[in-house]
């Protein structure tokens, strides 16, 4: 903390020392359209980064001198440029262009608009959507309005139940860069390793940012590593925070899923949500300073979509345990002779079989095998009846997890001299989640249900405590009248603590605890930036020069859980090691199978997993943007970046835009990019339980510098590299109030990092020892396994028309068509020589990348306004997907014929919201997401795990919670 205070003081003193000319006068006014004041209009002094946004009443105030040009821009309106000639300027915006807002990404020219940029940029008005649309989180909003963006809530997938992976243009969550106010946002501590879309990758938790704090989101749909650095292969998402002052904005939203499949197909309602947002800003001083605060509290109850369990629950020998316990015995102490005696009293075993059991000599191994075979039969119906249970009691909890969240964010700017301002923004969020795993059933022969302690098994849970913190502090201003300089430091941290509940460590028997601290993972990032821009209006038709440098430090750590969360114990209570002999292992009393240790559902991180790893990187860039003529724009960027663990890389980008006419542009870009392996991918390791065909297996994730990786021939990680191309058109038809953009793209990625297939122990005794120490039966790694090619097309159309003086209709159509394929498989020679190519990367892993997310997605939004009424109708088309599990065991997607029931067809989801403005301070909305209660196609029969995953857990176009109805009230005080 003392270091942070020292840094703030140093920055403040530096800012005061910046030289330059005096600011001019304070220019203020009001911005409106035909229907009244317009909040959120961008007001920028042309050629500078000085600017503001209008408040709720359309008022603004900005420092400018006579002769300066103010640029007024807002989504859905023509951009206006006005020369300052006094202290007051009132502006009336005219309906027209939907993409003419000045943007912060894609160009470092501070006056460049989205429609005139050389690359594809979407500008999304979050303030409007948060008030009108059914979606309440950043990922949900983007998933329905930005077709190139994909994100879905996962289920029964450990930590991924609580942080939703998101992607752009069909690439990985770690191949899109997220910024806030133009500053790099840190990643999460979580790496996805549990059989979901995005497996093996690390994303950014945008849901930690309250939507009420966001003014707009800019989505740059083009590679930008040469401009912004590592991760920006697919594009950049920039979140712009609110600056409004003078009013308290309160929003209450409540809703639930009212669906025929609610409550595990019993109907009614579930998945209740409640959210309270508060946003308030106050001016600081009389020179345009401000501070804007946002607080959010929200809850989400589970929406469960599974049926009664249809698989095996009890075997015959569990009847013997029930009888033995009913007669006062302790099941933990049962011997085979006790099972023999008790079995003769099981009512549903016929007399002849009871007599056969009585005649066995259990001192003879052959009779022991016979006895085990006799009692290893399906006893579900009889045991359920005898215990007063039904199959309903053995349901999983498949669906959305339970969440409770609290978030606080702020955004501020304070003038500290006539030509410099200190700014700061950041926040903290806390999310508590609760999700469940697979039911531990008595019938699982390895005894993980621990029936001596839990006669009917148990349903374990994974609890999460996620803390996200960020703070950015900087100063920007004009130096020597020409240079706009921005010096900033941004820190972010994400902590994820696991708590396992209602669980068991089987090797502790009846003495097991029920709750376990399974450990904590954390990631932090500190980024220091110095950026400078200068606009030369006397070179060509304008030349913008930007230069800058960056220093970044990252830290990733894993803290081990409590001992009982990961340890296995022998019959003497000592910890099992590789030297523990078989006769000392704790075994199932009847089957004789060794019992696995550690907490069920999520084995805690052990000392071998614990790590505390740090790296740093330095970077420098130059970015030139020249208007050679009024029609011809060329942008050229180059960036050198050097990582302490991977060395240096140089990347470049060339983009151009040509105005064919005043209303039609053609644009194109080519760029190289890279992504350094994350610290998570280098240092994450853990043993976890995975289920294949409803059979539990212990799977270890090992690092690439481990002894096991060396024995199996796994190479160490290196960076991904990319080359991308884009070509498109953008324009407007003023007479029709129509804007459009069409952009095609091709993205080639070499040495792409993925989560490998599973390797077995084989016959190598060294490998077997490592497996035993880790409590694993298979191993996976993060590997530079493949080269991929992604190609696609983005289409965006926006139209606004006045049907009458009081009736206005705005329509937006956006579509994305994308396809990813594997160009090459990069198998290490040692793996090939060992005949393990199929285990290195197979068709199932390929399908996760290429077939598990919609390759076609489109959204048509219609917004109709009439007097105080507003109607939002949106239809979103989600293309078909294919279940990766169907490809298991095949070498590649091309060599596999997909089963018809593993193809989940395209669907259309309809949203409808009706809003009414009671007065200028109160607005009421009611509506629905998925109005017609649409669900994905049901899961392939082999993947339901006994009717628990009615819909695939591996892929989902839009979730499977069904119809969501909500009501929202907004107050402005």
Short mmCIF file of C-alpha atoms in Angstrom, two decimals, residues 165-585:
data_model
loop_
_atom_site.label_atom_id
_atom_site.label_comp_id
_atom_site.label_asym_id
_atom_site.label_seq_id
_atom_site.Cartn_x
_atom_site.Cartn_y
_atom_site.Cartn_z
CA UNK A 165 -15.42 -18.20 -20.93
CA UNK A 166 -15.92 -15.78 -23.84
CA UNK A 167 -14.49 -15.59 -27.34
CA UNK A 168 -14.38 -13.37 -30.42
CA UNK A 169 -14.56 -14.59 -34.03
CA UNK A 170 -14.50 -18.22 -32.89
CA UNK A 171 -11.03 -18.02 -31.33
CA UNK A 172 -10.04 -18.66 -27.72
CA UNK A 173 -10.90 -16.58 -24.64
CA UNK A 174 -7.20 -15.72 -24.30
CA UNK A 175 -6.94 -14.42 -27.89
CA UNK A 176 -9.03 -11.31 -27.28
CA UNK A 177 -7.67 -8.35 -25.33
CA UNK A 178 -9.92 -6.44 -22.93
CA UNK A 179 -9.32 -2.78 -22.08
CA UNK A 180 -11.05 -0.36 -19.72
CA UNK A 181 -10.88 3.27 -20.81
CA UNK A 182 -8.12 2.16 -23.16
CA UNK A 183 -6.02 0.49 -20.43
CA UNK A 184 -5.21 -3.23 -20.33
CA UNK A 185 -7.49 -5.31 -18.10
CA UNK A 186 -6.02 -8.24 -16.17
CA UNK A 187 -7.00 -11.88 -16.78
CA UNK A 188 -8.68 -14.17 -14.28
CA UNK A 189 -6.82 -16.64 -12.08
CA UNK A 190 -8.90 -19.48 -13.55
CA UNK A 191 -7.73 -21.68 -16.38
CA UNK A 192 -10.43 -23.78 -18.05
CA UNK A 193 -9.57 -27.48 -17.85
CA UNK A 194 -12.86 -29.30 -17.38
CA UNK A 195 -14.18 -30.24 -20.81
CA UNK A 196 -15.82 -26.98 -21.90
CA UNK A 197 -15.52 -24.60 -24.81
CA UNK A 198 -12.30 -22.67 -24.24
CA UNK A 199 -10.56 -25.60 -22.53
CA UNK A 200 -6.90 -24.86 -21.89
CA UNK A 201 -7.34 -21.08 -22.05
CA UNK A 202 -7.46 -18.13 -19.67
CA UNK A 203 -9.99 -15.35 -20.18
CA UNK A 204 -10.96 -12.02 -18.68
CA UNK A 205 -13.86 -11.79 -16.25
CA UNK A 206 -15.86 -8.92 -17.76
CA UNK A 207 -18.80 -9.81 -15.51
CA UNK A 208 -16.77 -8.39 -12.60
CA UNK A 209 -17.48 -4.95 -14.06
CA UNK A 210 -20.96 -3.58 -13.20
CA UNK A 211 -22.98 -2.76 -16.31
CA UNK A 212 -24.29 0.37 -14.58
CA UNK A 213 -20.73 1.77 -14.65
CA UNK A 214 -20.40 1.40 -18.44
CA UNK A 215 -21.26 4.06 -20.99
CA UNK A 216 -20.39 2.05 -24.09
CA UNK A 217 -18.35 -0.90 -25.32
CA UNK A 218 -16.15 -0.72 -28.41
CA UNK A 219 -15.42 -4.02 -30.15
CA UNK A 220 -12.46 -3.93 -32.53
CA UNK A 221 -12.93 -6.91 -34.81
CA UNK A 222 -9.40 -7.09 -36.14
CA UNK A 223 -5.99 -8.27 -34.96
CA UNK A 224 -4.21 -5.55 -33.03
CA UNK A 225 -1.13 -7.06 -31.37
CA UNK A 226 1.08 -4.49 -33.13
CA UNK A 227 -0.91 -1.73 -31.43
CA UNK A 228 -1.81 -3.18 -28.05
CA UNK A 229 0.44 -6.20 -27.49
CA UNK A 230 -0.05 -9.85 -26.59
CA UNK A 231 -3.53 -11.43 -26.68
CA UNK A 232 -5.04 -9.11 -29.33
CA UNK A 233 -5.11 -11.78 -32.07
CA UNK A 234 -8.89 -11.93 -32.52
CA UNK A 235 -9.51 -8.31 -31.57
CA UNK A 236 -9.97 -5.88 -28.73
CA UNK A 237 -12.91 -5.10 -26.45
CA UNK A 238 -12.70 -1.66 -24.87
CA UNK A 239 -15.08 -0.79 -22.04
CA UNK A 240 -15.67 2.95 -21.63
CA UNK A 241 -16.84 4.01 -18.17
CA UNK A 242 -19.44 6.66 -17.37
CA UNK A 243 -18.48 10.24 -16.60
CA UNK A 244 -21.94 11.62 -15.79
CA UNK A 245 -22.45 13.91 -12.80
CA UNK A 246 -25.34 15.54 -11.02
CA UNK A 247 -27.85 12.71 -10.70
CA UNK A 248 -28.35 9.50 -8.79
CA UNK A 249 -29.41 6.69 -11.11
CA UNK A 250 -31.06 3.74 -9.31
CA UNK A 251 -32.17 0.58 -11.10
CA UNK A 252 -33.93 -2.44 -9.61
CA UNK A 253 -34.25 -5.57 -11.74
CA UNK A 254 -35.96 -8.80 -10.74
CA UNK A 255 -36.84 -11.85 -12.77
CA UNK A 256 -36.94 -15.63 -13.03
CA UNK A 257 -37.13 -18.48 -15.50
CA UNK A 258 -40.78 -19.33 -16.13
CA UNK A 259 -40.39 -22.42 -18.24
CA UNK A 260 -42.03 -25.77 -18.79
CA UNK A 261 -38.67 -27.35 -17.89
CA UNK A 262 -38.05 -25.34 -14.72
CA UNK A 263 -37.30 -27.09 -11.43
CA UNK A 264 -35.78 -30.16 -13.05
CA UNK A 265 -38.63 -30.52 -15.56
CA UNK A 266 -41.40 -30.11 -13.00
CA UNK A 267 -42.37 -26.66 -14.31
CA UNK A 268 -43.05 -23.42 -12.49
CA UNK A 269 -40.24 -20.93 -11.97
CA UNK A 270 -36.62 -21.03 -10.86
CA UNK A 271 -33.36 -19.23 -11.49
CA UNK A 272 -34.61 -16.14 -9.65
CA UNK A 273 -32.44 -13.07 -10.14
CA UNK A 274 -32.35 -9.79 -8.27
CA UNK A 275 -30.11 -6.85 -9.04
CA UNK A 276 -29.77 -3.38 -7.56
CA UNK A 277 -27.64 -0.82 -9.39
CA UNK A 278 -26.72 2.65 -8.19
CA UNK A 279 -24.73 5.20 -10.19
CA UNK A 280 -23.89 8.69 -8.97
CA UNK A 281 -21.42 11.31 -10.12
CA UNK A 282 -20.36 14.61 -8.67
CA UNK A 283 -18.36 17.43 -10.25
CA UNK A 284 -14.94 18.15 -8.76
CA UNK A 285 -14.09 21.83 -8.87
CA UNK A 286 -15.22 24.20 -11.58
CA UNK A 287 -12.85 23.10 -14.35
CA UNK A 288 -14.63 19.98 -15.54
CA UNK A 289 -13.40 17.50 -12.96
CA UNK A 290 -15.67 14.64 -11.95
CA UNK A 291 -15.94 11.40 -10.04
CA UNK A 292 -18.54 8.79 -10.91
CA UNK A 293 -19.41 5.91 -8.55
CA UNK A 294 -21.26 2.68 -9.28
CA UNK A 295 -22.39 0.00 -6.86
CA UNK A 296 -24.17 -3.26 -7.69
CA UNK A 297 -25.67 -6.02 -5.55
CA UNK A 298 -27.09 -9.11 -7.23
CA UNK A 299 -28.18 -12.66 -6.56
CA UNK A 300 -28.94 -15.61 -8.81
CA UNK A 301 -30.62 -18.82 -7.75
CA UNK A 302 -29.97 -22.08 -9.63
CA UNK A 303 -31.99 -22.95 -12.72
CA UNK A 304 -31.77 -26.76 -12.87
CA UNK A 305 -32.53 -28.82 -15.96
CA UNK A 306 -32.00 -32.49 -15.15
CA UNK A 307 -34.40 -35.36 -14.50
CA UNK A 308 -34.60 -38.25 -12.04
CA UNK A 309 -31.39 -40.25 -12.09
CA UNK A 310 -31.72 -43.17 -14.51
CA UNK A 311 -28.43 -45.00 -13.91
CA UNK A 312 -27.36 -47.60 -11.39
CA UNK A 313 -27.45 -46.58 -7.72
CA UNK A 314 -27.18 -49.68 -5.54
CA UNK A 315 -25.67 -53.11 -5.97
CA UNK A 316 -26.73 -56.19 -4.04
CA UNK A 317 -23.96 -55.89 -1.43
CA UNK A 318 -25.40 -52.53 -0.32
CA UNK A 319 -28.41 -54.49 0.87
CA UNK A 320 -26.06 -56.41 3.13
CA UNK A 321 -24.68 -53.12 4.50
CA UNK A 322 -28.22 -51.89 5.19
CA UNK A 323 -29.14 -55.10 7.02
CA UNK A 324 -25.88 -55.06 9.01
CA UNK A 325 -26.43 -51.43 10.10
CA UNK A 326 -30.06 -52.12 11.01
CA UNK A 327 -28.86 -54.85 13.38
CA UNK A 328 -26.58 -52.40 15.18
CA UNK A 329 -23.37 -53.05 13.26
CA UNK A 330 -20.82 -50.49 12.10
CA UNK A 331 -20.49 -50.73 8.32
CA UNK A 332 -16.94 -49.37 8.49
CA UNK A 333 -15.92 -52.52 10.36
CA UNK A 334 -17.63 -55.04 8.06
CA UNK A 335 -15.66 -58.03 6.87
CA UNK A 336 -16.55 -60.36 4.03
CA UNK A 337 -17.90 -62.76 6.63
CA UNK A 338 -20.24 -60.02 7.89
CA UNK A 339 -21.43 -59.44 4.33
CA UNK A 340 -22.02 -63.20 4.02
CA UNK A 341 -24.14 -63.30 7.15
CA UNK A 342 -26.11 -60.14 6.35
CA UNK A 343 -26.75 -61.22 2.76
CA UNK A 344 -28.73 -64.20 3.98
CA UNK A 345 -31.25 -61.76 5.49
CA UNK A 346 -31.78 -59.61 2.38
CA UNK A 347 -35.49 -60.02 1.64
CA UNK A 348 -35.27 -59.72 -2.15
CA UNK A 349 -32.66 -62.49 -2.51
CA UNK A 350 -34.34 -65.79 -3.10
CA UNK A 351 -33.84 -68.75 -0.78
CA UNK A 352 -31.71 -70.75 -3.21
CA UNK A 353 -29.24 -67.90 -3.60
CA UNK A 354 -29.16 -67.32 0.15
CA UNK A 355 -28.36 -71.00 0.60
CA UNK A 356 -25.59 -70.77 -2.01
CA UNK A 357 -24.09 -67.78 -0.18
CA UNK A 358 -24.20 -69.65 3.12
CA UNK A 359 -22.26 -72.53 1.62
CA UNK A 360 -19.29 -70.48 0.43
CA UNK A 361 -15.90 -70.75 2.15
CA UNK A 362 -14.61 -67.18 2.14
CA UNK A 363 -11.17 -68.37 3.17
CA UNK A 364 -10.85 -69.58 -0.42
CA UNK A 365 -10.17 -66.90 -3.07
CA UNK A 366 -12.30 -68.71 -5.62
CA UNK A 367 -15.31 -68.57 -3.28
CA UNK A 368 -14.57 -64.91 -2.51
CA UNK A 369 -14.71 -64.14 -6.24
CA UNK A 370 -17.94 -66.12 -6.52
CA UNK A 371 -19.46 -64.28 -3.56
CA UNK A 372 -18.56 -60.88 -4.98
CA UNK A 373 -20.07 -61.88 -8.29
CA UNK A 374 -23.34 -63.04 -6.67
CA UNK A 375 -23.90 -59.72 -4.84
CA UNK A 376 -22.76 -57.51 -7.70
CA UNK A 377 -26.22 -57.17 -9.24
CA UNK A 378 -28.52 -54.21 -9.88
CA UNK A 379 -30.55 -53.79 -6.70
CA UNK A 380 -31.90 -50.31 -7.43
CA UNK A 381 -35.65 -50.95 -7.23
CA UNK A 382 -35.50 -53.13 -4.12
CA UNK A 383 -32.99 -50.99 -2.24
CA UNK A 384 -34.80 -47.75 -3.04
CA UNK A 385 -38.00 -49.25 -1.69
CA UNK A 386 -36.30 -50.67 1.39
CA UNK A 387 -34.69 -47.29 2.18
CA UNK A 388 -37.78 -45.22 1.42
CA UNK A 389 -36.05 -43.38 -1.42
CA UNK A 390 -36.82 -42.63 -5.06
CA UNK A 391 -34.64 -41.85 -8.06
CA UNK A 392 -35.44 -38.19 -7.51
CA UNK A 393 -33.21 -38.27 -4.43
CA UNK A 394 -30.18 -38.99 -6.62
CA UNK A 395 -30.50 -36.13 -9.04
CA UNK A 396 -27.48 -33.98 -9.83
CA UNK A 397 -27.85 -30.19 -9.95
CA UNK A 398 -27.31 -29.46 -13.63
CA UNK A 399 -27.82 -25.87 -14.74
CA UNK A 400 -26.74 -22.44 -13.65
CA UNK A 401 -24.91 -22.16 -10.36
CA UNK A 402 -25.99 -20.09 -7.37
CA UNK A 403 -24.32 -16.68 -7.22
CA UNK A 404 -24.18 -13.68 -4.90
CA UNK A 405 -22.25 -10.63 -6.06
CA UNK A 406 -21.24 -7.20 -4.87
CA UNK A 407 -19.38 -4.75 -7.14
CA UNK A 408 -18.06 -1.23 -6.77
CA UNK A 409 -16.45 0.86 -9.51
CA UNK A 410 -15.40 4.47 -9.93
CA UNK A 411 -14.19 6.72 -12.72
CA UNK A 412 -12.67 10.14 -12.12
CA UNK A 413 -10.72 13.02 -13.62
CA UNK A 414 -9.29 16.09 -11.88
CA UNK A 415 -7.61 19.02 -13.66
CA UNK A 416 -4.32 19.75 -11.86
CA UNK A 417 -3.09 22.60 -14.04
CA UNK A 418 -4.25 24.63 -16.98
CA UNK A 419 -3.39 21.85 -19.40
CA UNK A 420 -3.15 18.59 -17.47
CA UNK A 421 -5.53 16.29 -15.64
CA UNK A 422 -5.09 13.40 -13.26
CA UNK A 423 -7.46 10.53 -13.84
CA UNK A 424 -8.18 7.34 -12.02
CA UNK A 425 -10.63 4.47 -12.28
CA UNK A 426 -11.01 0.98 -10.92
CA UNK A 427 -13.05 -1.12 -8.58
CA UNK A 428 -13.50 -4.22 -6.51
CA UNK A 429 -15.96 -7.07 -6.86
CA UNK A 430 -16.79 -10.12 -4.80
CA UNK A 431 -18.61 -13.15 -6.12
CA UNK A 432 -19.69 -16.13 -4.05
CA UNK A 433 -20.74 -19.14 -6.09
CA UNK A 434 -22.06 -22.61 -5.33
CA UNK A 435 -22.21 -25.40 -7.89
CA UNK A 436 -22.45 -29.18 -7.70
CA UNK A 437 -20.58 -32.07 -9.22
CA UNK A 438 -21.50 -35.66 -10.04
CA UNK A 439 -23.47 -37.56 -7.40
CA UNK A 440 -21.23 -40.03 -5.59
CA UNK A 441 -23.40 -43.16 -5.81
CA UNK A 442 -22.97 -46.33 -3.75
CA UNK A 443 -22.85 -48.32 -6.99
CA UNK A 444 -19.50 -46.79 -7.96
CA UNK A 445 -17.31 -49.80 -7.23
CA UNK A 446 -14.24 -47.86 -6.16
CA UNK A 447 -16.01 -46.85 -2.95
CA UNK A 448 -15.76 -43.10 -3.47
CA UNK A 449 -19.31 -42.79 -2.10
CA UNK A 450 -17.90 -43.80 1.32
CA UNK A 451 -21.03 -45.76 2.26
CA UNK A 452 -19.89 -46.41 5.85
CA UNK A 453 -20.29 -42.65 6.40
CA UNK A 454 -22.90 -41.95 3.69
CA UNK A 455 -25.15 -45.02 3.23
CA UNK A 456 -26.93 -43.40 0.26
CA UNK A 457 -23.94 -41.58 -1.20
CA UNK A 458 -23.79 -37.80 -1.48
CA UNK A 459 -23.88 -34.86 -3.89
CA UNK A 460 -20.73 -32.77 -3.33
CA UNK A 461 -20.53 -29.06 -4.07
CA UNK A 462 -17.86 -26.58 -5.10
CA UNK A 463 -18.03 -23.19 -3.49
CA UNK A 464 -16.13 -20.23 -4.90
CA UNK A 465 -15.03 -16.95 -3.40
CA UNK A 466 -13.79 -14.69 -6.19
CA UNK A 467 -12.29 -11.31 -5.43
CA UNK A 468 -11.37 -8.99 -8.28
CA UNK A 469 -9.54 -5.69 -7.74
CA UNK A 470 -8.24 -3.06 -10.12
CA UNK A 471 -6.89 0.48 -10.01
CA UNK A 472 -5.60 2.71 -12.74
CA UNK A 473 -3.97 6.10 -12.07
CA UNK A 474 -2.61 8.43 -14.70
CA UNK A 475 -2.04 11.93 -15.97
CA UNK A 476 -2.57 13.27 -19.44
CA UNK A 477 -2.21 16.66 -20.98
CA UNK A 478 -0.62 18.79 -23.65
CA UNK A 479 3.13 19.35 -23.80
CA UNK A 480 4.68 22.11 -25.88
CA UNK A 481 1.31 22.85 -27.49
CA UNK A 482 1.57 19.87 -29.84
CA UNK A 483 2.00 16.59 -27.98
CA UNK A 484 -0.77 14.85 -26.06
CA UNK A 485 0.99 12.78 -23.38
CA UNK A 486 -0.58 10.07 -21.22
CA UNK A 487 1.39 8.43 -18.38
CA UNK A 488 -0.44 5.74 -16.39
CA UNK A 489 -0.12 2.75 -14.12
CA UNK A 490 -2.76 0.02 -13.96
CA UNK A 491 -2.91 -2.78 -11.42
CA UNK A 492 -5.34 -5.69 -11.39
CA UNK A 493 -5.72 -8.85 -9.35
CA UNK A 494 -8.06 -11.82 -9.42
CA UNK A 495 -8.25 -14.31 -6.53
CA UNK A 496 -10.23 -17.56 -6.64
CA UNK A 497 -10.67 -19.63 -3.46
CA UNK A 498 -12.23 -23.10 -3.61
CA UNK A 499 -14.30 -24.61 -0.80
CA UNK A 500 -15.61 -28.16 -1.20
CA UNK A 501 -18.84 -28.90 0.65
CA UNK A 502 -20.97 -31.96 1.46
CA UNK A 503 -18.03 -34.13 0.48
CA UNK A 504 -15.78 -36.86 1.82
CA UNK A 505 -12.22 -38.09 1.92
CA UNK A 506 -12.89 -41.81 1.58
CA UNK A 507 -9.62 -42.89 3.16
CA UNK A 508 -10.75 -41.24 6.42
CA UNK A 509 -13.86 -43.43 6.52
CA UNK A 510 -16.52 -42.36 8.98
CA UNK A 511 -14.09 -39.84 10.46
CA UNK A 512 -14.05 -37.73 7.33
CA UNK A 513 -14.92 -34.07 7.49
CA UNK A 514 -17.64 -32.72 5.19
CA UNK A 515 -16.15 -29.38 4.16
CA UNK A 516 -12.64 -28.74 2.81
CA UNK A 517 -10.52 -25.72 2.04
CA UNK A 518 -9.19 -26.82 -1.35
CA UNK A 519 -6.79 -23.91 -1.93
CA UNK A 520 -6.55 -20.60 -3.74
CA UNK A 521 -5.32 -19.50 -7.15
CA UNK A 522 -4.41 -15.92 -7.95
CA UNK A 523 -3.23 -13.73 -10.80
CA UNK A 524 -2.06 -10.13 -10.72
CA UNK A 525 -0.82 -7.77 -13.38
CA UNK A 526 0.75 -4.33 -13.17
CA UNK A 527 1.10 -2.32 -16.37
CA UNK A 528 2.86 1.03 -16.73
CA UNK A 529 2.28 2.94 -19.95
CA UNK A 530 3.68 6.11 -21.49
CA UNK A 531 1.84 7.20 -24.63
CA UNK A 532 2.28 10.32 -26.72
CA UNK A 533 0.37 11.47 -29.80
CA UNK A 534 0.75 14.41 -32.13
CA UNK A 535 -1.43 15.49 -35.01
CA UNK A 536 0.19 17.26 -37.95
CA UNK A 537 -2.46 19.09 -39.93
CA UNK A 538 0.12 20.41 -42.41
CA UNK A 539 1.37 17.00 -43.56
CA UNK A 540 -0.76 15.49 -46.33
CA UNK A 541 -4.38 15.99 -45.26
CA UNK A 542 -3.39 15.15 -41.71
CA UNK A 543 -0.88 12.84 -40.06
CA UNK A 544 -1.28 11.39 -36.60
CA UNK A 545 1.85 10.08 -34.91
CA UNK A 546 1.66 7.94 -31.76
CA UNK A 547 4.58 6.50 -29.84
CA UNK A 548 4.69 4.73 -26.55
CA UNK A 549 6.25 2.24 -24.18
CA UNK A 550 4.93 -0.33 -21.73
CA UNK A 551 6.34 -2.23 -18.76
CA UNK A 552 4.27 -5.12 -17.44
CA UNK A 553 4.75 -7.44 -14.46
CA UNK A 554 2.61 -10.55 -13.98
CA UNK A 555 2.34 -12.94 -11.06
CA UNK A 556 0.50 -16.27 -10.85
CA UNK A 557 0.26 -18.34 -7.70
CA UNK A 558 -1.36 -21.49 -6.36
CA UNK A 559 -1.75 -21.95 -2.61
CA UNK A 560 -2.23 -25.52 -1.41
CA UNK A 561 -5.42 -26.57 0.31
CA UNK A 562 -5.69 -28.12 3.74
CA UNK A 563 -4.04 -31.50 4.14
CA UNK A 564 -7.22 -33.61 4.15
CA UNK A 565 -8.38 -32.00 0.89
CA UNK A 566 -5.67 -33.74 -1.12
CA UNK A 567 -4.06 -36.46 1.02
CA UNK A 568 -4.77 -40.20 0.98
CA UNK A 569 -4.28 -42.16 4.19
CA UNK A 570 -3.37 -45.80 4.77
CA UNK A 571 -4.92 -48.15 7.32
CA UNK A 572 -2.58 -46.78 9.99
CA UNK A 573 -3.58 -43.17 9.34
CA UNK A 574 -0.29 -42.34 7.62
CA UNK A 575 -0.18 -40.42 4.34
CA UNK A 576 0.06 -42.65 1.29
CA UNK A 577 3.22 -42.19 -0.79
CA UNK A 578 4.79 -44.05 -3.69
CA UNK A 579 6.50 -46.32 -1.19
CA UNK A 580 3.29 -47.37 0.60
CA UNK A 581 2.72 -51.09 0.07
CA UNK A 582 -0.58 -52.42 -1.28
CA UNK A 583 -1.41 -54.25 1.95
CA UNK A 584 -1.54 -50.89 3.78
CA UNK A 585 -3.99 -49.19 1.41
#
